[in-house]
Structure formats: structure tokens, C-alpha cells
mmCIF file of C-alpha atoms in Angstrom:
data_model
loop_
_atom_site.group_PDB
_atom_site.id
_atom_site.type_symbol
_atom_site.label_atom_id
_atom_site.label_comp_id
_atom_site.label_asym_id
_atom_site.label_seq_id
_atom_site.Cartn_x
_atom_site.Cartn_y
_atom_site.Cartn_z
ATOM 1 C CA ALA V 24 0.000 0.000 0.000
ATOM 2 C CA ASP V 25 1.147 3.551 -0.736
ATOM 3 C CA ILE V 26 1.893 5.644 2.339
ATOM 4 C CA VAL V 27 1.750 9.436 2.110
ATOM 5 C CA ALA V 28 3.746 11.625 4.518
ATOM 6 C CA GLY V 29 4.453 8.567 6.695
ATOM 7 C CA ARG V 30 0.909 8.881 8.006
ATOM 8 C CA PHE V 31 -1.786 8.173 5.406
ATOM 9 C CA VAL V 32 -2.203 4.648 4.007
ATOM 10 C CA LEU V 33 -3.981 4.887 0.633
ATOM 11 C CA GLN V 34 -6.690 2.228 0.452
ATOM 12 C CA GLN V 35 -9.003 3.007 -2.445
ATOM 13 C CA ARG V 36 -9.372 5.581 -5.210
ATOM 14 C CA LEU V 37 -12.692 7.379 -4.741
ATOM 15 C CA GLY V 38 -12.680 9.618 -7.781
ATOM 16 C CA ARG V 39 -11.418 12.969 -8.921
ATOM 17 C CA GLY V 40 -11.782 16.299 -7.166
ATOM 18 C CA ARG V 41 -11.199 19.880 -8.166
ATOM 19 C CA TYR V 42 -7.448 19.638 -7.556
ATOM 20 C CA GLY V 43 -6.671 16.001 -8.402
ATOM 21 C CA PRO V 44 -7.409 12.345 -7.582
ATOM 22 C CA ILE V 45 -9.088 11.542 -4.240
ATOM 23 C CA TYR V 46 -8.348 8.444 -2.183
ATOM 24 C CA LYS V 47 -9.811 6.847 0.906
ATOM 25 C CA ALA V 48 -6.902 6.670 3.339
ATOM 26 C CA LEU V 49 -6.276 5.353 6.822
ATOM 27 C CA ASP V 50 -4.890 8.131 9.011
ATOM 28 C CA ARG V 51 -2.404 6.281 11.211
ATOM 29 C CA SER V 52 -1.914 9.290 13.492
ATOM 30 C CA LEU V 53 -5.612 9.250 14.484
ATOM 31 C CA SER V 54 -6.018 5.459 14.569
ATOM 32 C CA GLU V 55 -5.326 3.142 17.494
ATOM 33 C CA SER V 56 -4.620 -0.438 16.425
ATOM 34 C CA LEU V 57 -4.504 -1.779 20.015
ATOM 35 C CA ILE V 58 -8.206 -1.056 20.485
ATOM 36 C CA GLY V 59 -9.231 -1.505 16.871
ATOM 37 C CA VAL V 60 -10.002 2.136 16.090
ATOM 38 C CA GLU V 61 -9.392 3.163 12.505
ATOM 39 C CA HIS V 62 -9.829 6.742 11.329
ATOM 40 C CA HIS V 63 -10.301 7.209 7.592
ATOM 41 C CA VAL V 64 -10.010 10.431 5.616
ATOM 42 C CA ALA V 65 -10.324 11.590 2.027
ATOM 43 C CA LEU V 66 -6.875 12.434 0.688
ATOM 44 C CA GLN V 67 -6.687 14.555 -2.450
ATOM 45 C CA GLU V 68 -3.389 14.585 -4.294
ATOM 46 C CA LEU V 69 -2.792 17.936 -5.971
ATOM 47 C CA ASN V 70 -2.270 17.773 -9.696
ATOM 48 C CA PRO V 71 1.321 18.930 -10.488
ATOM 49 C CA ARG V 72 -0.098 21.823 -12.564
ATOM 50 C CA VAL V 73 -2.165 22.988 -9.576
ATOM 51 C CA ALA V 74 0.827 22.574 -7.245
ATOM 52 C CA THR V 75 2.775 25.197 -9.228
ATOM 53 C CA GLN V 76 0.279 27.916 -8.249
ATOM 54 C CA GLU V 77 2.281 29.571 -5.468
ATOM 55 C CA THR V 78 -0.550 31.733 -4.116
ATOM 56 C CA LEU V 79 -2.813 28.704 -3.821
ATOM 57 C CA ILE V 80 -0.129 26.657 -2.042
ATOM 58 C CA GLU V 81 0.634 29.520 0.369
ATOM 59 C CA ARG V 82 -3.032 29.850 1.316
ATOM 60 C CA LEU V 83 -3.501 26.097 1.689
ATOM 61 C CA GLU V 84 -0.418 25.923 3.922
ATOM 62 C CA GLN V 85 -2.164 28.295 6.348
ATOM 63 C CA LEU V 86 -5.264 26.047 6.686
ATOM 64 C CA PRO V 87 -4.026 23.763 9.479
ATOM 65 C CA PHE V 88 -3.257 26.812 11.621
ATOM 66 C CA HIS V 89 -6.768 28.269 11.305
ATOM 67 C CA PRO V 90 -9.239 25.345 11.310
ATOM 68 C CA GLN V 91 -11.918 27.246 13.233
ATOM 69 C CA SER V 92 -11.800 30.183 10.846
ATOM 70 C CA TRP V 93 -13.345 28.095 8.075
ATOM 71 C CA SER V 94 -16.028 25.830 9.422
ATOM 72 C CA HIS V 95 -19.583 25.336 8.180
ATOM 73 C CA PRO V 96 -21.851 22.277 8.472
ATOM 74 C CA ASN V 97 -22.543 22.311 4.716
ATOM 75 C CA ILE V 98 -18.921 22.533 3.562
ATOM 76 C CA VAL V 99 -16.652 19.490 3.604
ATOM 77 C CA LYS V 100 -14.211 19.881 6.492
ATOM 78 C CA VAL V 101 -10.516 20.317 5.643
ATOM 79 C CA LEU V 102 -8.343 18.490 8.175
ATOM 80 C CA ASP V 103 -4.810 18.996 6.921
ATOM 81 C CA PHE V 104 -2.612 20.101 4.045
ATOM 82 C CA GLY V 105 0.940 19.046 3.410
ATOM 83 C CA ARG V 106 3.669 17.753 1.208
ATOM 84 C CA ASP V 107 5.334 14.409 0.704
ATOM 85 C CA GLY V 108 8.412 14.851 -1.424
ATOM 86 C CA ALA V 109 7.339 16.643 -4.592
ATOM 87 C CA LYS V 110 3.634 15.861 -4.082
ATOM 88 C CA TRP V 111 1.154 18.074 -2.253
ATOM 89 C CA PHE V 112 -1.968 16.666 -0.623
ATOM 90 C CA LEU V 113 -5.160 17.921 0.964
ATOM 91 C CA CYS V 114 -6.795 15.869 3.720
ATOM 92 C CA GLU V 115 -10.562 16.213 4.233
ATOM 93 C CA GLU V 116 -13.252 14.452 6.226
ATOM 94 C CA LEU V 117 -14.348 11.223 4.570
ATOM 95 C CA LEU V 118 -18.029 11.390 3.669
ATOM 96 C CA ASP V 119 -20.382 8.444 3.386
ATOM 97 C CA GLY V 120 -23.114 8.894 0.791
ATOM 98 C CA ALA V 121 -23.294 9.991 -2.834
ATOM 99 C CA SER V 122 -23.001 13.039 -5.045
ATOM 100 C CA LEU V 123 -26.187 14.908 -5.874
ATOM 101 C CA ARG V 124 -25.599 13.766 -9.496
ATOM 102 C CA LEU V 125 -25.895 10.120 -8.384
ATOM 103 C CA VAL V 126 -28.951 10.898 -6.228
ATOM 104 C CA LEU V 127 -30.675 12.606 -9.175
ATOM 105 C CA ASP V 128 -29.735 9.797 -11.593
ATOM 106 C CA LYS V 129 -31.103 7.154 -9.198
ATOM 107 C CA SER V 130 -34.427 8.963 -8.780
ATOM 108 C CA ALA V 131 -34.897 9.554 -12.536
ATOM 109 C CA PRO V 132 -37.259 9.800 -14.250
ATOM 110 C CA ASP V 133 -39.060 10.864 -11.060
ATOM 111 C CA PRO V 134 -38.094 14.248 -9.623
ATOM 112 C CA LEU V 135 -37.001 14.597 -6.007
ATOM 113 C CA ALA V 136 -39.720 15.501 -3.522
ATOM 114 C CA TYR V 137 -40.291 19.230 -2.959
ATOM 115 C CA GLU V 138 -38.992 18.973 0.641
ATOM 116 C CA GLU V 139 -35.795 17.251 -0.554
ATOM 117 C CA VAL V 140 -35.154 19.882 -3.226
ATOM 118 C CA LEU V 141 -35.771 22.667 -0.731
ATOM 119 C CA GLY V 142 -33.397 21.024 1.786
ATOM 120 C CA VAL V 143 -30.613 20.713 -0.792
ATOM 121 C CA LEU V 144 -31.084 24.288 -2.043
ATOM 122 C CA ARG V 145 -31.157 25.685 1.498
ATOM 123 C CA SER V 146 -27.990 23.799 2.501
ATOM 124 C CA VAL V 147 -26.071 24.757 -0.655
ATOM 125 C CA GLY V 148 -27.277 28.360 -0.340
ATOM 126 C CA ASP V 149 -26.125 28.513 3.296
ATOM 127 C CA ALA V 150 -22.693 27.143 2.329
ATOM 128 C CA LEU V 151 -22.304 29.607 -0.534
ATOM 129 C CA ASN V 152 -23.533 32.510 1.582
ATOM 130 C CA TYR V 153 -20.901 31.633 4.201
ATOM 131 C CA ALA V 154 -18.159 31.375 1.558
ATOM 132 C CA HIS V 155 -19.191 34.603 -0.164
ATOM 133 C CA ALA V 156 -19.142 36.428 3.192
ATOM 134 C CA LYS V 157 -15.503 35.325 3.438
ATOM 135 C CA GLY V 158 -14.772 36.546 -0.081
ATOM 136 C CA VAL V 159 -14.618 33.138 -1.756
ATOM 137 C CA VAL V 160 -16.436 32.025 -4.902
ATOM 138 C CA HIS V 161 -16.918 28.333 -5.782
ATOM 139 C CA GLY V 162 -16.887 28.722 -9.540
ATOM 140 C CA GLU V 163 -17.830 25.125 -10.408
ATOM 141 C CA LEU V 164 -21.062 24.430 -8.550
ATOM 142 C CA ARG V 165 -22.854 21.481 -10.154
ATOM 143 C CA PRO V 166 -24.511 18.239 -8.977
ATOM 144 C CA GLU V 167 -21.099 16.508 -8.877
ATOM 145 C CA THR V 168 -19.769 19.032 -6.333
ATOM 146 C CA VAL V 169 -22.717 18.668 -3.958
ATOM 147 C CA PHE V 170 -22.674 15.590 -1.704
ATOM 148 C CA VAL V 171 -25.569 14.028 0.191
ATOM 149 C CA THR V 172 -24.405 11.971 3.172
ATOM 150 C CA SER V 173 -26.028 8.746 4.328
ATOM 151 C CA THR V 174 -27.622 10.792 7.147
ATOM 152 C CA TYR V 175 -29.051 13.269 4.578
ATOM 153 C CA LYS V 176 -26.695 16.131 5.334
ATOM 154 C CA VAL V 177 -25.688 18.199 2.302
ATOM 155 C CA LYS V 178 -22.035 19.202 1.839
ATOM 156 C CA VAL V 179 -20.464 21.363 -0.858
ATOM 157 C CA LEU V 180 -17.178 19.943 -2.120
ATOM 158 C CA GLY V 181 -14.158 21.776 -3.511
ATOM 159 C CA LEU V 182 -14.874 24.987 -1.626
ATOM 160 C CA LEU V 183 -11.734 26.092 0.156
ATOM 161 C CA PRO V 184 -10.711 29.341 1.793
ATOM 162 C CA SER V 185 -7.940 29.487 -0.786
ATOM 163 C CA SER V 186 -10.271 29.267 -3.743
ATOM 164 C CA GLU V 187 -10.241 32.120 -6.178
ATOM 165 C CA PRO V 188 -12.509 32.761 -9.119
ATOM 166 C CA ARG V 189 -11.058 31.427 -12.335
ATOM 167 C CA PRO V 190 -10.244 33.986 -15.017
ATOM 168 C CA ALA V 191 -12.924 34.214 -17.708
#
């Protein structure tokens, strides 16, 4: 198994995020093998092209020092950011559930219930309102970047305090 930063054991590729591939990883620093506690995280490896953006890297490096300054129940929680050799990685909470795209595809051709639609819109709106108040724009909001957990909580993915609007 691949080990990142001597701490994260990559277990399974989950997909692709805004900055690069995302893996399910065992966080050995938060796990306790003697009592059988395993803590898993989502580890996103930054694409080398993204990793050359110095301003982005500088802002991401500040994240671990200010975790409380960027916290909202509808935004995926960033746990850590770091480097292993030449590769940069972003560690986030591991979510259990499915993207809104998958939820919509599974319900097709039937639409979601009014209450479900309203719940998703309210949660996404709250997350975006929070981000906008902090001067951050998502830029790529679509069903693939909205996640519905197995407990029906809605989380916006790829929204970081370091995000900047892309040039037109």
C-alpha cells in the first residue's frame, strides 16, 4: 500500500476532485490499532499543474493553523494540508453517501420531492452565503460538487478558503 507523509495509508481511489485524484486513506496518526479504532479520511493529491500555483499553495499551507476560521456544516471539512516529497496533498473528512448527481440519476425519471429539493437548495445556499461572506467564490457548482451523506446532510465539495474565481 502507498503511504503518504508517513501517516496516510492509501486504500481506495474514490474519484477525482477539483485539484486532483481523491483516495480513501487510513490516518495512522488518528487510529489506534490496540483497540481496533481506525480513522479514515479523504486524501486529495494535488495535480502537479495545480501545485505550481504559489498563491494557492501559500493559502492552503495556512489552513491547518486556522481550522476554526473556516467551518460550516454544509462545507466538507478540511483536516490537513501538506507535502510528501514533490507531491502536495489535501486531507478532508471522509463522507459516506453519494453526489447529488448520483442521487438525481437514481431517482430519474421521477423528480425529487419538494422537501428534498428545498433542503438541498437551502444547505447549498447557506454554504455559498458563508463562503461569499468570506470573499470566496466556488466557480464550479454542479450536482457533482454537492454531496448528500447517508444521514441526509448536504455538503459542498471543492470549496476552500484558498479558492479564487477562475479567469474568464
